[in-house]
Short mmCIF file of C-alpha atoms in Angstrom, two decimals:
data_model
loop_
_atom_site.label_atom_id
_atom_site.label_comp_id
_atom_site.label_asym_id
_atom_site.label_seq_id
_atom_site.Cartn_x
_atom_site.Cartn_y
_atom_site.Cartn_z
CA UNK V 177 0.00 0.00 0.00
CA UNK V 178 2.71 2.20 0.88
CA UNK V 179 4.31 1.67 -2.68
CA UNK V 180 1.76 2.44 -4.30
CA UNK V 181 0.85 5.45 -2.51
CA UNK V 182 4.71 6.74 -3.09
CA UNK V 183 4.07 5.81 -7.15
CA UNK V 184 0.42 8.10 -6.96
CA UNK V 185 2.98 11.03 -5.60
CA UNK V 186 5.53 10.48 -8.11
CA UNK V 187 3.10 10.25 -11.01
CA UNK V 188 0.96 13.48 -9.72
CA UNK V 189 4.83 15.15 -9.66
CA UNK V 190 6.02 13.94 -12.68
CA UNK V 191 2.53 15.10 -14.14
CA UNK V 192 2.27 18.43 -12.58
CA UNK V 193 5.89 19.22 -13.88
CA UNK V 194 4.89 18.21 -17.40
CA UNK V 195 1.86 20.35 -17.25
CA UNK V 196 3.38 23.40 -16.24
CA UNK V 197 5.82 23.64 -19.06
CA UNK V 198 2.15 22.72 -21.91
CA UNK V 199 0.80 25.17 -20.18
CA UNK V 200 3.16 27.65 -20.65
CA UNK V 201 3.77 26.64 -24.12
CA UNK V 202 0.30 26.22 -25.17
CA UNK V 203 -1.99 27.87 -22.41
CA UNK V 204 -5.37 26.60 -20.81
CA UNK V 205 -5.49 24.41 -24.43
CA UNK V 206 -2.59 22.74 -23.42
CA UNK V 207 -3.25 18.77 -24.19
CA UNK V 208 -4.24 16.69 -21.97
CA UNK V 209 -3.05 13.55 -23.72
CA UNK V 210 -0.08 15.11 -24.69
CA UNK V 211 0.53 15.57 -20.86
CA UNK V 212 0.39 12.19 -20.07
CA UNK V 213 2.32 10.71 -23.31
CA UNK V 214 5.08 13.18 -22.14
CA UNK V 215 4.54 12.32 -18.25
CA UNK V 216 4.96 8.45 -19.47
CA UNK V 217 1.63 7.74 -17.86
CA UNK V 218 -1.91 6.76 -19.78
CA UNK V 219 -4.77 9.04 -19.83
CA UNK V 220 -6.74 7.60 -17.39
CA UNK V 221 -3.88 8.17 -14.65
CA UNK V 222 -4.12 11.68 -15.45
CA UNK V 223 -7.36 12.33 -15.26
CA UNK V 224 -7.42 10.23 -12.02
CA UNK V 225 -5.37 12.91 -10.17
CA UNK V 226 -7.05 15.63 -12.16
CA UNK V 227 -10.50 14.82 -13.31
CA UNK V 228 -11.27 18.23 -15.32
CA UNK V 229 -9.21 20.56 -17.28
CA UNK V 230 -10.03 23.12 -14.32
CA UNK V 231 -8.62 21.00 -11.49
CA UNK V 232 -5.51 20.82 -13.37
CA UNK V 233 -5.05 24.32 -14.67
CA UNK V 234 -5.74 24.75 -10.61
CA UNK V 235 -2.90 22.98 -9.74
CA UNK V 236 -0.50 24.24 -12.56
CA UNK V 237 -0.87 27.42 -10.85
CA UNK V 238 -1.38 26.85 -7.03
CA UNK V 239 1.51 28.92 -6.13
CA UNK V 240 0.36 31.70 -7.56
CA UNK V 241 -2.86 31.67 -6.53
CA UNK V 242 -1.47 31.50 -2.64
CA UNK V 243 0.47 34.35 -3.46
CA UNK V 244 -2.13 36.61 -4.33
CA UNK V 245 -4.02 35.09 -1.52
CA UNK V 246 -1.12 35.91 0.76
CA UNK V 247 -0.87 39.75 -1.18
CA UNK V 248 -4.49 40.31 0.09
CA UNK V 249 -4.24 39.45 3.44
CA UNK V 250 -1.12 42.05 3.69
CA UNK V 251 -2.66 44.71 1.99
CA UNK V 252 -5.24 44.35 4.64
CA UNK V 253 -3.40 46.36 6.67
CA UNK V 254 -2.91 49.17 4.49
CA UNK V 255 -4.74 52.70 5.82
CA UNK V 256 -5.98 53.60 2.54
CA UNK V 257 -8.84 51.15 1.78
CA UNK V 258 -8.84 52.51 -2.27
CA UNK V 259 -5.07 52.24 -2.16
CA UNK V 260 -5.17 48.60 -0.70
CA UNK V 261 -7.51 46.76 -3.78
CA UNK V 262 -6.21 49.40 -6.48
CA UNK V 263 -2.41 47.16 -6.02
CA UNK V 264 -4.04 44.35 -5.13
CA UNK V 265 -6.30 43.90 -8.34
CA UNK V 266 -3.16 45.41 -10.19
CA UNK V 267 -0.93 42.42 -9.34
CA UNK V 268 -4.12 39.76 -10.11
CA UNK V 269 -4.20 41.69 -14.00
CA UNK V 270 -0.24 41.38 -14.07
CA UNK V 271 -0.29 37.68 -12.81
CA UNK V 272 -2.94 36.83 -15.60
CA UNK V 273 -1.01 38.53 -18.19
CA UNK V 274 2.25 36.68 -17.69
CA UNK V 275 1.03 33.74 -17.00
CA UNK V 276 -0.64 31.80 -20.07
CA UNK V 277 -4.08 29.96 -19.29
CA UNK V 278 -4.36 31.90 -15.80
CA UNK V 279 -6.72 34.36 -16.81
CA UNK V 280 -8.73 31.12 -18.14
CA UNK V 281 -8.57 29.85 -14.30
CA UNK V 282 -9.96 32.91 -13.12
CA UNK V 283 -12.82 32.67 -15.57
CA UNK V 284 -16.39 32.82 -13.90
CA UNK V 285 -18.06 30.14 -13.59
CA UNK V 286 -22.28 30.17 -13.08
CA UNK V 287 -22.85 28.75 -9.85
CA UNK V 288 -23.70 25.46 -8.74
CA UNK V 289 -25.47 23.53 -6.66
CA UNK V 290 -22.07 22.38 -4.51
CA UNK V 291 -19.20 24.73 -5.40
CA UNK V 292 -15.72 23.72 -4.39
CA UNK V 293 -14.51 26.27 -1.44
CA UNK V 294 -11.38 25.33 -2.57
CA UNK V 295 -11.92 26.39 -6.33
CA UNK V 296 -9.51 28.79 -7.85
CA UNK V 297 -12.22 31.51 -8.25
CA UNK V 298 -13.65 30.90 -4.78
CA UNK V 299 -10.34 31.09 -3.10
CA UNK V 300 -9.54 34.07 -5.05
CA UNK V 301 -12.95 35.60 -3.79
CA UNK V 302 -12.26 35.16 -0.72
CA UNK V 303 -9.02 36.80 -0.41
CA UNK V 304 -10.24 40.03 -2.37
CA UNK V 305 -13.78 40.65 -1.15
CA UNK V 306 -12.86 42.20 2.05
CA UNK V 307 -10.57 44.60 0.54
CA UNK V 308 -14.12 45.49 -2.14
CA UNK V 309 -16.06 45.52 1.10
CA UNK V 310 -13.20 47.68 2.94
CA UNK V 311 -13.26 50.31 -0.33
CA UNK V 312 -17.07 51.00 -0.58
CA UNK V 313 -17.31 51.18 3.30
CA UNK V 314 -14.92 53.93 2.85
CA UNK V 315 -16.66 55.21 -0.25
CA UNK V 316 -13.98 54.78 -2.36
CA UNK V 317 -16.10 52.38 -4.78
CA UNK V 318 -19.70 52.51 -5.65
CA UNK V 319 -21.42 50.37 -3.60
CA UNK V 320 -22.91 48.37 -6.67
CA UNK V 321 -19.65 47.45 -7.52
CA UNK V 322 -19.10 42.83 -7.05
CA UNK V 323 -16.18 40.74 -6.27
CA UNK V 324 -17.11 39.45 -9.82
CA UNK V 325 -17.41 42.78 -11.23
CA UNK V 326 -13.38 42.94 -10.55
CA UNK V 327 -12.70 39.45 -11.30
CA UNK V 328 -14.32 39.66 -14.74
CA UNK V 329 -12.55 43.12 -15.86
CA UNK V 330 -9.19 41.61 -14.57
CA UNK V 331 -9.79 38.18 -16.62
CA UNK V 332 -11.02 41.00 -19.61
CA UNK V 333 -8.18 42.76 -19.73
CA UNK V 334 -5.48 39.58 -19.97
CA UNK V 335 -7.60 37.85 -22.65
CA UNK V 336 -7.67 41.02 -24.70
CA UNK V 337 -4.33 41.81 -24.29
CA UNK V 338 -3.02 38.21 -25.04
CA UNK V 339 -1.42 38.72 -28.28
CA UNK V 340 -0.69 41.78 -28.11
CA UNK V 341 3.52 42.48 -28.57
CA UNK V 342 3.45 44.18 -25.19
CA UNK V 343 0.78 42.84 -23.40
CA UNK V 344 2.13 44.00 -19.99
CA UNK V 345 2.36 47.75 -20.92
CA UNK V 346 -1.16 47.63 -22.71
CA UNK V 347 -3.03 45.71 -19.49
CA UNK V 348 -1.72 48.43 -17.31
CA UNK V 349 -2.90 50.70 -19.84
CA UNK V 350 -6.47 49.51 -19.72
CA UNK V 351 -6.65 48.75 -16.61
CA UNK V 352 -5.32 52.67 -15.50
CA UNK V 353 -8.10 53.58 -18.12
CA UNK V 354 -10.98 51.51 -16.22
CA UNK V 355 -9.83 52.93 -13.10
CA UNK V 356 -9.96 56.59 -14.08
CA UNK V 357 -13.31 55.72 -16.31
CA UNK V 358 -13.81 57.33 -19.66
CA UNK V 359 -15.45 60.29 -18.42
CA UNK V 360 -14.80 60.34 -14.29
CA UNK V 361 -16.98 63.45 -13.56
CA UNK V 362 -19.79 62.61 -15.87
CA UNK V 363 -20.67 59.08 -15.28
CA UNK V 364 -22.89 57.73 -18.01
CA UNK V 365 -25.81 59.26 -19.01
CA UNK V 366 -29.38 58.03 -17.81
CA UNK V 367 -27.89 55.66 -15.47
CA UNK V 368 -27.71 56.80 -11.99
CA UNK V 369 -25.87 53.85 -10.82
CA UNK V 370 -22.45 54.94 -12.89
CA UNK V 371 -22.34 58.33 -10.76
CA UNK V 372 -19.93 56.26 -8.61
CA UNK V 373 -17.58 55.51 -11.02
CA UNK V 374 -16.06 58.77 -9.59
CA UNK V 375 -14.37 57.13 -6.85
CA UNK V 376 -12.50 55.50 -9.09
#
């Protein structure tokens, strides 16, 4: 039993190594089959460790997802609530821009009947929301503004920005531009709501 539990480890190692470099090479696409031909396991032994496409993007990039978890709890501490989420939701768009298939991990996903607390997106949700709920209690944000809101601009702005020749520079770019908002002191017209966007 012991044996075979110390193969499972290797092969999820050997795996997860293999995976990181499709991913990297190919993005969330990356092949699953290919993974496992280059692992020097079957199919089935991959899926067995990672039974959807999700869990294994999810595991490709664990560490980063603990390090923007980590980020948010230390930017907890900052005074300026605004200041706090602004860098915090700046790293998440950098992290999905240089990481291929990342922003794909952070893509929503409708909600079901059992989500996963330790999902990507849920984990990710939980480290950000209280620095959201921090900025409208200080009325830095609109208080209309969602975790998923956030999430959805950041995973925007990397898929957009993809193939672009400097993606970095042009993410910042847009994401500076959502921040300031097209027209700051004007808001959109006929929507009452948007009269917030000020804050930002």
């Amino acid at each position: 039993m012991t044996g075979q539990r110390s193969d499972a480890r290797r092969n999820y190692q050997r795996i997860l190594a293999v995976a990181e470099a499709e991913v990297a090479a190919h993005g969330a696409e990356a092949s699953q089959e290919q993974i496992a031909r280059t692992a020097g396991v079957g199919s089935a032994t991959v899926r067995r460790h990672f039974p959807t496409r999700r869990a294994l993007l999810e595991a490709v990039f664990q560490e980063r997802i603990e390090d923007l978890c980590e980020r948010a709890h230390r930017l907890s501490a900052t005074e300026d609530g605004r200041t706090a989420l602004l860098e915090w939701l700046r790293a998440l768009v950098r992290y999905a821009v240089s990481a291929r298939g990342f922003a794909n991990t952070l893509s929503y996903e409708p909600p079901t009947e059992e989500p996963s607390p330790h999902s990507c997106g849920n984990r990710i949700a939980a480290a950000g929301t209280p620095l959201l709920q921090r900025a409208i209690h200080d009325k830095a944000v609109a208080p209309h503004v969602t975790f998923h809101d956030l999430l959805t601009l950041a995973v925007g702005i990397a898929l957009a920005t993809e193939h672009h020749k400097d993606p970095e520079t042009q993410a910042d770019r847009l994401f500076r531009l959502a921040v300031e908002g097209l027209s700051p002191e004007h808001g959109i017209a006929g929507d009452p709501r948007t009269q917030g966007l000020r804050h930002w």
